[in-house]
Structure formats: structure tokens, C-alpha cells
Short mmCIF file of C-alpha atoms in Angstrom, two decimals:
data_model
loop_
_atom_site.label_atom_id
_atom_site.label_comp_id
_atom_site.label_asym_id
_atom_site.label_seq_id
_atom_site.Cartn_x
_atom_site.Cartn_y
_atom_site.Cartn_z
CA ALA S 1 -83.55 -6.68 -53.65
CA ILE S 2 -81.39 -3.95 -55.17
CA MET S 3 -83.30 -0.82 -56.12
CA ARG S 4 -83.11 0.03 -59.83
CA GLY S 5 -84.04 3.32 -61.42
CA ILE S 6 -82.83 6.64 -62.75
CA THR S 7 -79.40 7.65 -61.46
CA ALA S 8 -78.78 10.72 -63.65
CA TRP S 9 -80.33 12.77 -66.43
CA ALA S 10 -79.62 15.80 -68.58
CA THR S 11 -81.04 17.76 -71.49
CA TYR S 12 -79.62 19.97 -74.21
CA LEU S 13 -81.29 22.75 -76.18
CA PRO S 14 -79.43 24.51 -79.00
CA PHE S 15 -78.07 27.80 -77.69
CA ARG S 16 -78.77 29.67 -80.93
CA ARG S 17 -82.36 28.51 -81.12
CA LEU S 18 -84.61 30.51 -83.42
CA ASP S 19 -88.00 31.91 -82.46
CA ARG S 20 -90.98 29.58 -82.70
CA GLY S 21 -91.95 31.00 -86.08
CA ASP S 22 -88.61 30.09 -87.64
CA ILE S 23 -86.91 26.80 -88.43
CA ALA S 24 -83.45 25.72 -87.25
CA ALA S 25 -81.33 22.74 -88.31
CA VAL S 26 -79.05 21.21 -85.68
CA ALA S 27 -77.45 17.77 -85.88
CA THR S 28 -79.35 15.19 -83.86
CA THR S 29 -76.16 13.32 -82.98
CA THR S 30 -74.51 16.49 -81.61
CA MET S 31 -77.46 17.23 -79.33
CA ALA S 32 -77.50 13.65 -78.06
CA VAL S 33 -73.76 13.85 -77.34
CA GLU S 34 -74.15 17.09 -75.37
CA ALA S 35 -76.98 15.65 -73.28
CA GLY S 36 -75.08 12.40 -72.72
CA ARG S 37 -71.94 14.26 -71.63
CA ARG S 38 -73.89 16.28 -69.08
CA ALA S 39 -75.58 13.18 -67.68
CA THR S 40 -72.39 11.15 -67.23
CA ARG S 41 -69.63 13.60 -66.34
CA SER S 42 -70.91 14.74 -62.92
CA LEU S 43 -70.82 11.24 -61.41
CA GLY S 44 -68.11 9.82 -63.64
CA ILE S 45 -70.58 7.22 -64.91
CA HIS S 46 -69.23 4.53 -67.23
CA PRO S 47 -72.30 2.83 -68.69
CA ASP S 48 -72.36 -0.78 -69.83
CA LEU S 49 -74.87 0.03 -72.57
CA LEU S 50 -75.62 3.02 -74.82
CA LEU S 51 -78.98 3.30 -76.57
CA PHE S 52 -79.74 6.09 -79.05
CA GLY S 53 -83.20 7.09 -80.24
CA SER S 54 -83.96 9.54 -83.04
CA VAL S 55 -86.43 10.11 -85.83
CA ASN S 56 -83.73 11.86 -87.89
CA PRO S 57 -80.43 9.95 -87.50
CA ALA S 58 -77.41 11.07 -89.47
CA TYR S 59 -76.97 7.70 -91.18
CA ALA S 60 -79.03 4.80 -92.45
CA ASP S 61 -77.54 1.29 -92.68
CA LYS S 62 -74.92 2.34 -90.13
CA THR S 63 -75.02 2.46 -86.33
CA ASN S 64 -75.38 6.08 -85.25
CA ALA S 65 -74.85 5.24 -81.57
CA THR S 66 -71.19 4.44 -82.22
CA ALA S 67 -70.50 8.11 -83.06
CA ILE S 68 -71.99 9.13 -79.71
CA HIS S 69 -69.99 6.34 -78.03
CA ALA S 70 -66.78 7.73 -79.55
CA ALA S 71 -67.57 11.35 -78.67
CA LEU S 72 -68.26 10.43 -75.04
CA ARG S 73 -65.11 8.25 -74.96
CA LEU S 74 -66.95 5.31 -73.48
CA ASP S 75 -65.28 1.98 -72.82
CA GLU S 76 -64.96 -0.43 -75.75
CA SER S 77 -66.91 -2.97 -73.71
CA CYS S 78 -69.93 -0.63 -73.71
CA GLY S 79 -72.42 -1.80 -76.34
CA ALA S 80 -73.90 0.90 -78.60
CA PHE S 81 -77.21 0.38 -80.39
CA ASP S 82 -79.76 2.48 -82.27
CA LEU S 83 -83.45 2.59 -81.38
CA GLY S 84 -85.80 4.10 -83.94
CA LEU S 85 -87.19 5.51 -86.07
CA SER S 86 -90.20 6.83 -84.16
CA PRO S 87 -90.77 9.36 -81.36
CA ARG S 88 -91.31 6.44 -78.96
CA SER S 89 -87.85 4.98 -79.55
CA ALA S 90 -85.93 6.59 -76.68
CA LEU S 91 -88.73 5.97 -74.19
CA ALA S 92 -88.64 2.32 -75.26
CA GLY S 93 -84.94 2.36 -74.36
CA VAL S 94 -85.74 3.57 -70.84
CA LEU S 95 -88.28 0.78 -70.33
CA LEU S 96 -85.91 -1.87 -71.71
CA ALA S 97 -83.04 -0.65 -69.55
CA ALA S 98 -85.23 -0.65 -66.44
CA GLN S 99 -85.87 -4.37 -66.95
CA GLY S 100 -82.20 -5.17 -67.60
CA ALA S 101 -78.98 -5.14 -65.59
CA GLY S 102 -75.93 -2.94 -65.37
CA SER S 103 -75.79 0.76 -66.18
CA ALA S 104 -77.46 2.05 -69.35
CA LEU S 105 -77.27 5.50 -70.95
CA ILE S 106 -80.28 6.27 -73.12
CA VAL S 107 -79.74 9.34 -75.31
CA SER S 108 -82.07 10.97 -77.79
CA GLY S 109 -81.86 13.83 -80.22
CA ASP S 110 -84.28 15.08 -82.81
CA ILE S 111 -85.04 17.70 -85.41
CA ARG S 112 -88.73 17.93 -86.23
CA THR S 113 -89.62 18.50 -89.86
CA GLY S 114 -92.78 19.16 -91.83
CA LEU S 115 -94.04 20.45 -95.13
CA ALA S 116 -93.33 24.14 -95.72
CA GLY S 117 -95.92 26.32 -94.02
CA SER S 118 -97.48 23.42 -92.10
CA VAL S 119 -98.16 23.30 -88.37
CA ALA S 120 -95.78 20.34 -88.18
CA GLU S 121 -92.99 22.59 -89.47
CA SER S 122 -93.65 25.58 -87.21
CA ALA S 123 -94.48 23.61 -84.05
CA GLY S 124 -91.45 21.30 -84.12
CA GLY S 125 -88.46 21.77 -81.84
CA ASP S 126 -84.86 20.54 -81.65
CA ALA S 127 -83.47 19.01 -78.44
CA GLY S 128 -81.37 16.30 -76.89
CA ALA S 129 -82.00 14.32 -73.71
CA ALA S 130 -80.18 11.67 -71.71
CA ILE S 131 -81.36 9.30 -68.98
CA VAL S 132 -79.11 6.94 -67.02
CA ILE S 133 -80.67 3.76 -65.63
CA GLY S 134 -78.82 1.62 -63.11
CA ASP S 135 -78.78 -0.18 -59.77
CA ASP S 136 -78.55 1.80 -56.56
CA SER S 137 -74.95 2.26 -55.38
CA PRO S 138 -72.95 4.70 -53.22
CA GLU S 139 -71.26 6.10 -56.34
CA ALA S 140 -74.48 6.52 -58.34
CA PRO S 141 -77.55 6.33 -56.09
CA VAL S 142 -81.00 5.89 -57.59
CA LEU S 143 -82.67 9.31 -57.62
CA ALA S 144 -85.99 8.16 -59.03
CA GLU S 145 -87.35 4.64 -58.77
CA ILE S 146 -89.61 3.27 -61.49
CA ILE S 147 -92.53 1.88 -59.48
CA GLY S 148 -94.94 1.00 -62.28
CA THR S 149 -95.41 0.98 -66.04
CA SER S 150 -98.14 0.18 -68.53
CA SER S 151 -98.53 0.18 -72.31
CA ARG S 152 -101.46 0.37 -74.70
CA THR S 153 -100.76 -0.28 -78.39
CA ALA S 154 -102.86 0.40 -81.48
CA GLU S 155 -101.97 0.71 -85.16
CA PHE S 156 -103.05 3.87 -86.97
CA VAL S 157 -101.35 6.45 -89.17
CA ASP S 158 -101.21 10.01 -87.85
CA ARG S 159 -97.67 11.08 -88.79
CA TRP S 160 -95.33 9.39 -91.26
CA ARG S 161 -92.39 9.77 -93.61
CA THR S 162 -91.46 7.13 -96.11
CA PRO S 163 -87.73 6.31 -96.54
CA GLY S 164 -86.03 8.96 -98.65
CA GLU S 165 -88.59 11.68 -98.04
CA PRO S 166 -87.19 14.81 -96.34
CA HIS S 167 -90.37 15.96 -94.60
CA SER S 168 -92.99 14.23 -92.49
CA LYS S 169 -96.68 14.34 -93.27
CA VAL S 170 -99.54 14.39 -90.78
CA TRP S 171 -103.12 13.18 -90.88
CA ASP S 172 -106.10 15.06 -89.45
CA GLU S 173 -105.34 16.08 -85.85
CA ALA S 174 -108.92 15.53 -84.72
CA PHE S 175 -108.69 11.91 -85.91
CA ALA S 176 -105.43 11.38 -84.01
CA GLN S 177 -106.95 12.94 -80.91
CA THR S 178 -109.85 10.48 -80.87
CA ARG S 179 -107.40 7.57 -81.04
CA TYR S 180 -104.90 8.83 -78.45
CA MET S 181 -107.46 9.86 -75.79
CA PRO S 182 -108.69 6.39 -74.78
CA LEU S 183 -105.19 4.88 -75.11
CA GLY S 184 -103.72 7.55 -72.84
CA SER S 185 -106.46 7.11 -70.24
CA GLU S 186 -106.21 3.32 -70.21
CA ALA S 187 -102.41 3.37 -69.96
CA PHE S 188 -102.45 5.94 -67.15
CA HIS S 189 -104.95 4.06 -64.99
CA ALA S 190 -103.25 0.72 -65.62
CA ALA S 191 -99.90 2.23 -64.58
CA LEU S 192 -101.48 3.41 -61.33
CA VAL S 193 -102.68 -0.13 -60.66
CA ASP S 194 -99.23 -1.53 -61.49
CA ALA S 195 -97.64 0.97 -59.07
CA GLY S 196 -100.26 0.36 -56.38
CA VAL S 197 -101.13 4.04 -55.99
CA GLU S 198 -104.20 6.23 -56.41
CA ALA S 199 -104.44 9.15 -58.82
CA ASP S 200 -104.57 11.71 -55.99
CA GLN S 201 -101.17 10.49 -54.77
CA VAL S 202 -99.47 11.58 -57.99
CA ALA S 203 -97.72 14.93 -57.51
CA ALA S 204 -97.19 15.79 -61.17
CA VAL S 205 -97.83 14.30 -64.60
CA ALA S 206 -96.07 14.81 -67.93
CA ILE S 207 -97.92 14.01 -71.13
CA SER S 208 -95.83 13.59 -74.26
CA ALA S 209 -98.07 13.62 -77.32
CA PRO S 210 -97.72 14.57 -81.00
CA THR S 211 -99.34 17.99 -80.43
CA PRO S 212 -100.31 20.23 -77.49
CA ARG S 213 -103.97 19.82 -78.47
CA ILE S 214 -103.75 16.06 -78.05
CA SER S 215 -101.90 16.46 -74.73
CA ALA S 216 -104.62 18.76 -73.42
CA ALA S 217 -107.38 16.42 -74.62
CA VAL S 218 -105.78 13.43 -72.90
CA ALA S 219 -105.37 15.39 -69.65
CA LYS S 220 -108.99 16.53 -69.76
CA ASN S 221 -110.23 13.02 -70.56
CA ILE S 222 -108.38 11.61 -67.54
CA GLY S 223 -109.35 14.54 -65.33
CA LEU S 224 -105.83 15.72 -64.56
CA SER S 225 -105.01 19.18 -63.25
CA ASN S 226 -101.38 18.60 -62.23
CA VAL S 227 -99.89 18.38 -65.74
CA VAL S 228 -96.51 20.09 -66.22
CA ASP S 229 -95.62 22.42 -69.09
CA ASP S 230 -94.79 20.57 -72.33
CA PHE S 231 -92.60 23.45 -73.66
CA SER S 232 -94.73 23.70 -76.80
CA GLN S 233 -94.72 27.50 -76.64
CA THR S 234 -91.00 27.87 -75.96
CA VAL S 235 -89.15 24.91 -77.47
CA GLY S 236 -91.68 23.01 -79.56
CA GLN S 237 -92.50 19.32 -79.93
CA CYS S 238 -89.14 17.53 -79.98
CA GLY S 239 -90.02 14.06 -81.25
CA ALA S 240 -87.90 11.29 -79.76
CA ALA S 241 -86.31 13.80 -77.35
CA GLN S 242 -89.69 14.98 -76.03
CA PRO S 243 -90.27 12.22 -73.42
CA GLY S 244 -86.73 12.63 -72.04
CA LEU S 245 -87.07 16.41 -71.98
CA MET S 246 -90.31 16.23 -70.02
CA LEU S 247 -89.07 13.47 -67.71
CA ALA S 248 -86.06 15.64 -66.84
CA HIS S 249 -88.43 18.54 -66.18
CA LEU S 250 -90.45 16.36 -63.78
CA LEU S 251 -87.35 15.16 -61.95
CA GLU S 252 -85.84 18.62 -61.56
CA SER S 253 -89.06 20.05 -60.11
CA ALA S 254 -89.90 17.10 -57.83
CA SER S 255 -89.53 16.83 -54.07
CA PRO S 256 -88.43 13.69 -52.20
CA ARG S 257 -91.09 10.93 -52.20
CA ASP S 258 -93.06 12.59 -55.00
CA ILE S 259 -94.73 10.23 -57.48
#
């Protein structure tokens, strides 16, 4: 069987980023383009599929991925589709691409918003991320194999923005924490079973959650001590770009054979 997994990745943070106490506005599409360009240019990758995830796309009722497709000068035969509008959208693209065929470029970009003076406003960050999924080949070898996955789904409202509203609203963080903790623990242990590994074999773990408090609570609930920095104190929580940003961080700090 041909090995399938991650063949390239890249991230982009705005160069003129403001301090954590201030708010910056940078186009989500531009950040996704920059990350996508970095991920594809080194290996000359020509993906068969482009997937774009964002909570704040430039357009509604129009495909935003086509603008990224044009900026990256991808082949006309490369399909371009939007995934959204939630922070899980780009990660969903990675999972879908892993189960598919051909080469897929999953890009994400986000600007986090919140009501003036709220924690959601001050703790949000802007970033872009890109992950390339494909089959192992001499031109683009698989650098990280996906050996197991698991999902746990529940419906509850902790952060939302109705169509037309400029800023997101958040529910009580303690409530969200009580809902995310068991879901995170169940998903983590089920993923270990799916991968056929034990927890002590895992070299490093990234937890992407709505807030650092929820990330810490999930880690404590599972009993993890090998959790990597979530950049909350330097970049902020980057929405749909957060999973890609942290996955890139894991990959760049990993050693061969690390899980």
C-alpha cells in the first residue's frame, strides 16, 4: 500500500503584528495565500485540490478559494472549495484529504473578533496555515504519516456570530470547559486505540481549544505533561488557522519516528 500523509506545511504570521493588548486587521485570504505559497514553492507542488477554511472569509455567496487558487497560479484542473464557517473547518479539510486521493492543499486564515473590551477581542490572533496531503513519492515524500484519528461530536453553543454581525459572542467559559473536557479525553484515548499506540509512546501533544484555560483543563483531565505551547501569549487564538499553526509547530520540533 502507498503511504499517505503530510508532504509539506507552512504558516504565516503578519509581520506588523500588534502587541497582545491591541487589535490588528489583516485579510484572511492574504494570509492563506502566503502560507500556501510557502508550502508549495519549495517542492514545486501542484495540488489536485485546494480547500480553504476560515471563520472570516472575504465573501459570502462566492467561492473564496478561487482567489487563493488564482494568487498561487494553480492549474485550472485543480478544484477549489471553501470549508467553513467554524474554527474546525480547516482541520476537517485535513481529515477529508487524508481519506482521499491525489495531492490536496488545505489552507486556512483567520482574524479573531469579539465585542470591544472582551477577552475574545484581546485574546484573538491573526494567522495563516497550509498543510499538503498526498501519497508518498520521490518528488514529495511523506514527512508525517497519519496513523490514527478519532472524533467526538456534541451540540452546544459556546461561541457564535449570526450572519451579518461583525463580532462574535461567547458563552460562559466555565460552561464550555465542562463540555470540552470529556470530549477531548474521549477523542484522545480513542485516537490512541485507532493508532495502536499507548499514551506514553506519544512524544508531544498539541491541544487546539477555544481558550488557553480550556486547553489546560483538557490536558490536566487527560493527565498530559508533554503539551506544546499554544502561542496564546505571543500570537493569540487564531480560529480556523489554530490547528494548522499548532500542527506545523509539532512537525517542526519533532524527531524521526516521533508520534
